[in-house]
Coordinates of C-alpha atoms in Angstrom, one line a residue:
M21 CA -76.9 -15.2 7.6
R22 CA -77.2 -13.7 3.7
K23 CA -74.9 -12.6 2.2
V24 CA -74.9 -9.0 0.0
L25 CA -74.9 -9.8 -3.3
F26 CA -72.7 -7.1 -4.5
A27 CA -70.3 -4.9 -2.5
L28 CA -72.5 -1.4 -2.7
P29 CA -70.1 1.1 -1.6
L30 CA -68.1 -0.6 -4.6
V31 CA -71.1 0.0 -7.0
A32 CA -71.7 3.3 -5.8
A33 CA -68.2 4.6 -6.6
T34 CA -67.8 3.0 -9.6
A35 CA -70.9 4.3 -11.0
A36 CA -69.4 8.2 -9.8
A37 CA -66.5 7.2 -11.6
L38 CA -68.1 6.2 -15.0
A39 CA -71.3 9.3 -14.9
A40 CA -68.0 11.2 -14.8
G41 CA -66.4 9.4 -17.5
V42 CA -63.6 6.9 -16.9
P43 CA -61.4 6.5 -19.8
A44 CA -61.6 3.2 -21.7
T45 CA -59.3 0.7 -21.8
S46 CA -60.0 -2.2 -23.9
G47 CA -60.0 -2.5 -27.3
T48 CA -63.6 -1.9 -27.4
G49 CA -64.3 1.0 -25.9
W50 CA -65.2 0.0 -22.4
S51 CA -63.2 0.7 -19.2
E52 CA -62.2 -2.4 -16.8
E53 CA -65.3 -0.6 -14.7
E54 CA -67.7 -1.1 -16.9
I55 CA -66.6 -4.3 -17.5
A56 CA -66.5 -5.9 -14.3
L57 CA -69.8 -3.8 -13.3
A58 CA -71.6 -5.4 -16.5
R59 CA -70.4 -9.0 -15.1
S60 CA -71.2 -8.2 -11.8
L61 CA -75.1 -8.1 -13.1
S62 CA -75.1 -11.7 -15.1
L63 CA -76.9 -14.7 -13.7
E64 CA -73.1 -16.6 -13.7
A65 CA -72.3 -14.1 -10.6
L66 CA -75.2 -15.3 -8.7
P67 CA -74.2 -17.4 -5.8
P68 CA -76.3 -20.3 -4.2
V69 CA -79.4 -20.0 -2.3
P70 CA -78.3 -18.8 0.6
D71 CA -78.9 -21.3 3.8
E72 CA -81.9 -20.1 6.0
P73 CA -81.4 -21.0 9.8
S74 CA -84.5 -20.2 11.0
N75 CA -86.3 -22.8 8.3
R76 CA -84.6 -26.1 9.2
V77 CA -86.6 -27.8 6.7
A78 CA -86.2 -25.3 4.0
D79 CA -84.4 -27.7 1.8
D80 CA -85.9 -30.8 2.5
P81 CA -87.5 -32.4 -0.7
R82 CA -90.8 -33.5 1.3
A83 CA -90.9 -29.9 2.9
V84 CA -90.7 -28.7 -1.0
A85 CA -93.5 -31.5 -2.4
L86 CA -95.5 -30.2 0.4
G87 CA -95.5 -26.4 0.1
R88 CA -95.7 -26.6 -3.6
A89 CA -99.3 -28.2 -3.1
L90 CA -100.4 -25.9 -0.4
F91 CA -99.4 -23.1 -2.8
F92 CA -101.9 -24.3 -5.4
D93 CA -104.5 -25.0 -2.4
A94 CA -107.5 -22.5 -2.9
R95 CA -109.1 -23.9 0.3
F96 CA -106.8 -22.1 2.3
S97 CA -108.7 -19.3 2.1
S98 CA -111.6 -17.3 3.6
T99 CA -114.1 -18.6 0.4
G100 CA -112.4 -21.3 -1.0
D101 CA -111.2 -19.8 -4.3
V102 CA -108.0 -18.1 -3.4
A103 CA -104.7 -19.7 -3.5
C104 CA -101.0 -18.3 -3.2
V105 CA -100.9 -19.3 -7.0
T106 CA -104.1 -16.5 -7.4
C107 CA -101.9 -13.8 -7.4
H108 CA -98.5 -15.2 -8.2
L109 CA -99.3 -16.9 -11.8
P110 CA -96.1 -19.2 -12.8
E111 CA -96.9 -18.2 -16.5
R112 CA -96.2 -14.6 -15.5
Q113 CA -93.3 -14.6 -13.6
F114 CA -95.2 -16.1 -10.5
Q115 CA -96.9 -12.5 -10.2
D116 CA -100.6 -11.3 -11.7
D117 CA -99.8 -8.2 -13.9
R118 CA -102.4 -6.1 -11.7
P119 CA -101.8 -2.6 -10.2
L120 CA -103.1 -3.5 -7.0
G121 CA -103.1 -7.2 -5.9
R122 CA -106.4 -9.0 -5.2
G123 CA -107.8 -11.7 -3.5
V124 CA -110.7 -12.1 -1.7
G125 CA -110.6 -8.3 -1.5
Q126 CA -108.2 -6.0 -3.2
T127 CA -104.7 -4.9 -1.4
G128 CA -103.0 -1.5 -1.4
R129 CA -100.1 -2.9 -3.2
R130 CA -98.7 -4.2 -6.2
T131 CA -98.3 -8.2 -6.1
M132 CA -94.3 -9.0 -6.3
P133 CA -92.7 -11.7 -8.3
I134 CA -91.1 -14.7 -6.2
A135 CA -88.3 -16.0 -8.5
G136 CA -84.7 -14.7 -6.3
T137 CA -86.0 -14.0 -3.3
A138 CA -85.0 -16.4 -1.1
H139 CA -81.3 -14.3 -1.5
S140 CA -83.8 -11.3 0.0
P141 CA -83.3 -10.8 3.8
F142 CA -86.4 -8.9 3.9
L143 CA -89.7 -9.4 2.2
F144 CA -92.7 -7.2 0.9
W145 CA -92.4 -3.6 -0.1
D146 CA -91.6 -2.3 3.0
G147 CA -89.8 -5.6 4.8
R148 CA -92.2 -6.5 7.1
K149 CA -91.1 -10.1 6.9
D150 CA -87.4 -11.2 7.3
S151 CA -87.8 -15.0 5.9
L152 CA -89.9 -16.7 3.2
W153 CA -91.4 -18.7 5.4
A154 CA -92.8 -15.4 7.8
Q155 CA -93.7 -14.2 4.5
A156 CA -95.7 -16.8 3.2
L157 CA -97.9 -16.2 6.5
G158 CA -98.9 -12.8 6.0
P159 CA -101.4 -13.0 3.0
L160 CA -103.0 -16.3 4.7
E161 CA -104.7 -14.1 7.5
S162 CA -104.6 -10.8 5.2
P163 CA -108.9 -10.0 5.0
V164 CA -108.4 -9.1 1.9
E165 CA -105.8 -11.7 0.4
H166 CA -106.8 -15.5 1.7
G167 CA -108.8 -13.7 4.6
G168 CA -108.7 -17.3 7.1
D169 CA -107.5 -17.8 10.4
R170 CA -105.1 -20.1 12.2
T171 CA -107.3 -22.9 13.4
Q172 CA -108.9 -23.4 10.0
Y173 CA -105.8 -23.9 8.4
A174 CA -104.2 -26.7 10.7
R175 CA -107.5 -28.4 10.2
L176 CA -107.3 -28.3 6.6
I177 CA -103.3 -29.7 7.2
A178 CA -105.1 -32.5 10.0
E179 CA -107.7 -33.0 7.0
H180 CA -105.7 -33.4 3.9
Y181 CA -101.9 -33.7 4.5
R182 CA -101.6 -35.5 7.6
K183 CA -99.2 -37.5 6.6
D184 CA -97.1 -35.4 4.2
Y185 CA -97.2 -32.9 7.0
E186 CA -96.3 -35.7 9.5
A187 CA -93.3 -36.9 7.6
V188 CA -91.9 -33.7 7.2
F189 CA -92.8 -32.4 10.7
G190 CA -93.9 -34.8 13.4
S191 CA -97.2 -36.1 14.8
L192 CA -100.2 -33.3 14.1
P193 CA -102.3 -33.1 17.7
D194 CA -105.9 -33.6 18.0
F195 CA -107.9 -30.4 17.2
A196 CA -111.3 -31.5 17.7
A197 CA -111.5 -29.6 20.9
L198 CA -110.6 -26.2 19.7
P199 CA -112.6 -23.7 17.7
A200 CA -113.3 -24.0 14.2
N201 CA -112.1 -20.5 13.3
A202 CA -109.8 -18.8 15.3
G203 CA -107.2 -16.6 14.9
P204 CA -105.5 -13.1 16.1
N205 CA -105.5 -11.5 12.6
A206 CA -109.1 -13.2 11.9
A207 CA -112.7 -11.5 11.7
P208 CA -114.1 -10.0 14.9
K209 CA -115.9 -13.6 15.5
A210 CA -113.0 -15.8 14.8
A211 CA -110.3 -13.1 16.7
A212 CA -112.7 -13.5 19.9
A213 CA -112.4 -17.4 19.6
W214 CA -108.6 -17.2 19.6
T215 CA -108.8 -15.2 23.1
T216 CA -110.9 -17.6 24.9
M217 CA -108.1 -20.5 24.2
E218 CA -105.6 -21.8 26.1
D219 CA -101.9 -20.6 25.6
E220 CA -101.0 -24.2 25.3
D221 CA -103.5 -24.5 22.6
R222 CA -102.5 -21.4 21.0
N223 CA -99.1 -22.3 20.4
T224 CA -100.2 -25.2 19.2
V225 CA -101.5 -23.8 16.4
N226 CA -98.8 -21.4 16.1
V227 CA -96.9 -24.6 15.5
V228 CA -98.4 -25.8 12.7
F229 CA -99.0 -22.2 11.2
A230 CA -95.7 -21.7 11.4
N231 CA -94.6 -24.9 9.5
I232 CA -97.4 -24.2 6.7
G233 CA -95.0 -21.1 5.8
K234 CA -92.1 -23.2 6.1
A235 CA -93.2 -26.1 3.5
I236 CA -94.4 -23.2 1.1
A237 CA -90.9 -20.7 2.0
A238 CA -89.4 -24.4 0.9
F239 CA -90.9 -24.5 -2.5
E240 CA -90.5 -21.0 -3.1
R241 CA -86.7 -21.5 -2.5
T242 CA -86.7 -23.6 -5.6
I243 CA -88.0 -20.7 -8.2
A244 CA -84.8 -19.3 -9.9
P245 CA -84.5 -16.3 -12.3
S246 CA -85.0 -17.5 -15.9
E247 CA -81.7 -16.6 -18.4
T248 CA -82.1 -13.8 -21.0
R249 CA -80.5 -12.5 -23.9
F250 CA -78.4 -10.3 -21.0
D251 CA -77.2 -13.1 -19.4
T252 CA -76.4 -15.3 -22.5
W253 CA -74.6 -12.2 -24.4
V254 CA -72.3 -11.9 -21.5
A255 CA -71.3 -15.4 -21.4
S256 CA -70.7 -15.1 -25.0
A257 CA -67.1 -14.6 -27.0
E258 CA -68.4 -11.7 -28.4
F259 CA -69.0 -9.6 -25.4
P260 CA -68.4 -6.5 -24.8
A261 CA -69.2 -5.8 -28.6
P262 CA -73.2 -5.8 -29.6
G263 CA -74.0 -8.9 -31.3
L264 CA -76.7 -10.8 -29.2
L265 CA -77.3 -7.5 -28.0
S266 CA -77.8 -4.4 -30.5
E267 CA -75.8 -1.7 -30.2
E268 CA -78.7 0.4 -29.0
E269 CA -79.2 -2.4 -25.9
V270 CA -75.3 -2.2 -25.2
A271 CA -75.4 1.9 -25.5
G272 CA -78.3 1.3 -22.6
L273 CA -76.1 -0.9 -20.6
R274 CA -73.1 1.7 -20.3
L275 CA -76.0 4.3 -19.5
F276 CA -77.2 2.1 -16.6
I277 CA -74.4 1.3 -15.5
G278 CA -73.1 4.9 -16.0
K279 CA -74.5 8.1 -15.9
G280 CA -77.8 6.8 -15.3
Q281 CA -76.5 5.1 -12.2
C282 CA -79.4 3.2 -12.3
I283 CA -76.9 0.4 -10.7
T284 CA -76.5 2.5 -7.4
C285 CA -79.7 0.7 -6.2
H286 CA -80.5 -1.9 -9.5
N287 CA -77.4 -4.0 -8.5
G288 CA -75.9 -7.7 -8.8
P289 CA -77.2 -10.5 -10.3
L290 CA -80.9 -10.1 -9.6
F291 CA -80.7 -6.0 -10.3
T292 CA -81.3 -5.2 -7.0
D293 CA -79.7 -4.0 -3.5
N294 CA -82.5 -5.4 -1.5
H295 CA -82.9 -2.2 0.4
F296 CA -85.4 0.3 0.7
H297 CA -85.5 3.7 -1.2
N298 CA -87.4 7.2 -1.4
T299 CA -88.1 7.6 -5.1
G300 CA -90.7 10.2 -5.0
V301 CA -92.9 7.7 -6.8
P302 CA -96.6 9.6 -6.1
A303 CA -99.1 8.1 -3.6
V304 CA -102.6 6.7 -5.3
L305 CA -105.7 8.5 -4.5
G306 CA -108.5 6.9 -2.7
L307 CA -105.2 4.5 -1.0
P308 CA -104.3 5.1 3.1
Q309 CA -101.1 6.9 3.3
D310 CA -98.5 4.3 3.2
K311 CA -95.4 4.8 5.0
G312 CA -93.5 2.2 3.1
R313 CA -90.5 1.1 5.5
E314 CA -90.9 3.3 8.3
S315 CA -94.1 1.3 9.1
G316 CA -92.0 -2.1 7.7
A317 CA -89.6 -1.8 10.1
R318 CA -91.6 -1.7 12.9
L319 CA -93.5 -4.2 12.1
V320 CA -91.0 -6.9 11.6
R321 CA -89.7 -6.2 14.9
E322 CA -93.2 -7.2 16.4
D323 CA -93.6 -10.6 14.6
I324 CA -93.6 -13.3 16.2
F325 CA -92.7 -14.8 13.5
N326 CA -89.0 -13.6 12.7
C327 CA -86.0 -14.7 12.8
L328 CA -85.6 -14.3 16.5
G329 CA -89.1 -15.0 17.6
P330 CA -90.6 -18.8 19.5
Y331 CA -91.1 -20.3 16.0
S332 CA -88.1 -19.9 14.2
D333 CA -85.2 -22.8 14.1
A334 CA -82.5 -20.3 14.1
E335 CA -79.6 -19.5 16.7
P336 CA -80.2 -15.4 17.9
D337 CA -76.6 -15.1 16.3
Q338 CA -77.7 -16.5 13.0
C339 CA -80.3 -13.8 12.8
S340 CA -77.7 -10.7 12.3
E341 CA -80.3 -9.1 9.4
L342 CA -82.7 -8.4 12.3
R343 CA -80.3 -7.8 15.2
F344 CA -78.6 -5.0 13.4
M345 CA -81.6 -3.6 11.4
A346 CA -81.4 0.0 11.6
P347 CA -84.0 1.2 13.5
E348 CA -87.5 3.1 11.8
D349 CA -87.2 6.9 11.4
H350 CA -88.8 9.5 9.4
S351 CA -86.0 8.7 7.0
M352 CA -87.5 5.7 5.8
R353 CA -91.0 7.0 5.5
R354 CA -92.2 6.1 1.9
A355 CA -89.1 4.2 1.1
F356 CA -89.6 0.6 -0.7
K357 CA -87.9 -2.2 -2.0
T358 CA -85.3 -2.0 -4.8
P359 CA -87.7 -4.3 -7.3
S360 CA -85.3 -6.6 -9.8
L361 CA -85.2 -5.6 -13.3
R362 CA -85.2 -9.4 -14.8
G363 CA -88.6 -9.9 -16.8
A364 CA -89.5 -6.2 -15.5
A365 CA -90.5 -5.2 -18.9
S366 CA -92.9 -7.8 -19.5
R367 CA -94.9 -7.2 -16.1
R368 CA -96.0 -3.8 -16.2
P369 CA -97.6 -1.2 -14.7
Y370 CA -94.4 -0.3 -12.1
M371 CA -93.8 0.8 -8.6
H372 CA -95.4 -0.3 -5.3
A373 CA -98.9 0.1 -6.2
G374 CA -99.2 0.0 -10.3
Q375 CA -98.6 4.4 -10.5
I376 CA -96.6 4.3 -13.8
Q377 CA -97.7 2.5 -16.6
N378 CA -95.1 1.9 -19.2
L379 CA -91.0 1.6 -19.0
T380 CA -90.9 5.0 -20.9
Q381 CA -92.7 6.7 -18.1
V382 CA -90.2 5.0 -15.4
I383 CA -87.6 6.7 -17.3
A384 CA -89.4 9.5 -17.3
H385 CA -89.9 10.0 -13.8
Y386 CA -85.9 9.1 -13.0
V387 CA -84.9 11.8 -15.3
A388 CA -87.2 14.4 -13.8
A389 CA -86.9 13.4 -10.1
P390 CA -89.9 14.7 -8.5
K391 CA -90.5 15.7 -5.4
A392 CA -91.9 13.1 -3.3
P393 CA -95.3 13.0 -1.7
A394 CA -93.8 12.4 1.6
G395 CA -90.5 11.6 3.3
H396 CA -87.2 13.3 0.9
S397 CA -86.7 11.7 -2.2
E398 CA -83.1 10.8 -3.0
L399 CA -83.5 11.1 -6.7
R400 CA -81.7 13.9 -8.5
P401 CA -82.3 15.6 -12.4
L402 CA -80.5 13.6 -14.9
D403 CA -78.9 14.7 -18.3
M404 CA -80.5 12.3 -20.6
D405 CA -81.5 13.1 -24.6
E406 CA -84.3 10.8 -26.1
Q407 CA -81.9 9.2 -28.0
D408 CA -80.4 8.0 -24.2
R409 CA -83.6 7.3 -23.0
R410 CA -84.5 5.1 -25.4
N411 CA -81.3 3.5 -25.7
L412 CA -81.8 2.6 -21.5
E413 CA -85.6 1.3 -22.4
A414 CA -84.1 -1.0 -24.9
F415 CA -81.4 -2.5 -22.5
L416 CA -84.3 -3.5 -19.9
L417 CA -86.1 -5.1 -22.7
S418 CA -83.1 -7.7 -23.2
L419 CA -83.6 -8.2 -19.5
D420 CA -86.7 -10.6 -20.3
E421 CA -86.1 -14.4 -20.3
V422 CA -85.3 -16.2 -23.1
R423 CA -88.1 -18.2 -24.5

């Protein structure tokens, strides 16, 4: 079971108190609450990557090596030129800077970065997967991402990765008698071929497919957030006084944890509560209606590759997030996952479909708190003048990695 990175009720209560004005108790003018909240955002407060009971090879170095190879292999696509790395570029924080991700086609959402996602109980903007390995499987079958199918991928493993796969997962079966292309979420011909297969054969292919995801997840668990100027400053002797951070940046931090109430959702060392919120982000003209977490909650429950599914290595009592997850309802409509703000300054555009172009506009959105296009926005208008906004943006710039 993953642990919450930060006590959310405490964050909310403390942020509300700071917004109301808590008296300073230190010689620097900072209150004890402000200092504690600032420290809670530093990488020093990040716990070790949590155990992953649904993936028994999550920390096996052999699985990491296999997963890294699969992550960069473009043969795992319908066209032979799309790999995980196509959208998750290592030199760009494992994302692609596009408003909408693009594989063999164009997706309806922005590519999310990978660093630190092993700490998250639910993946994707809508949380429709509950582990890194289950998440890795989704794009492989998506008709606009990799566009391939399950028997195709099983055959690729047998042909190109047999030795490495069998070292981690055991002997591969013989796929010679199975269709070259078959899968439940594939193109019509391949989907029809899947229905003609025996249940035992479908299960055999599913096991290999799940193991592909587990290997990729083992690699992705090694991708950690990079240190920022903010982290260096918090660890320094000068903290909380300006120095490594400018006066403007420090003022922006105090707004972030104070009257701006940004920390209510962007809390903990990863600057995310890993929850889902409707913040009134506009819809994109021409894209299908996106219900966000309302749809994602249903999809993760139905997923055969979830923690409680037949391809998970976990015991049922190790799947607490899924077992006790709130059921989908209208309150989750257009609620999207809180993204990490680490490195966000250099990976615009923003929001789940790249609707907002820069940080200045993001801050303006939160200050104005517009009505949501569907569902109900959690935002309330903020009292922040132009200097406040500049200070807040300056602080966000300090969250880029140190180069």
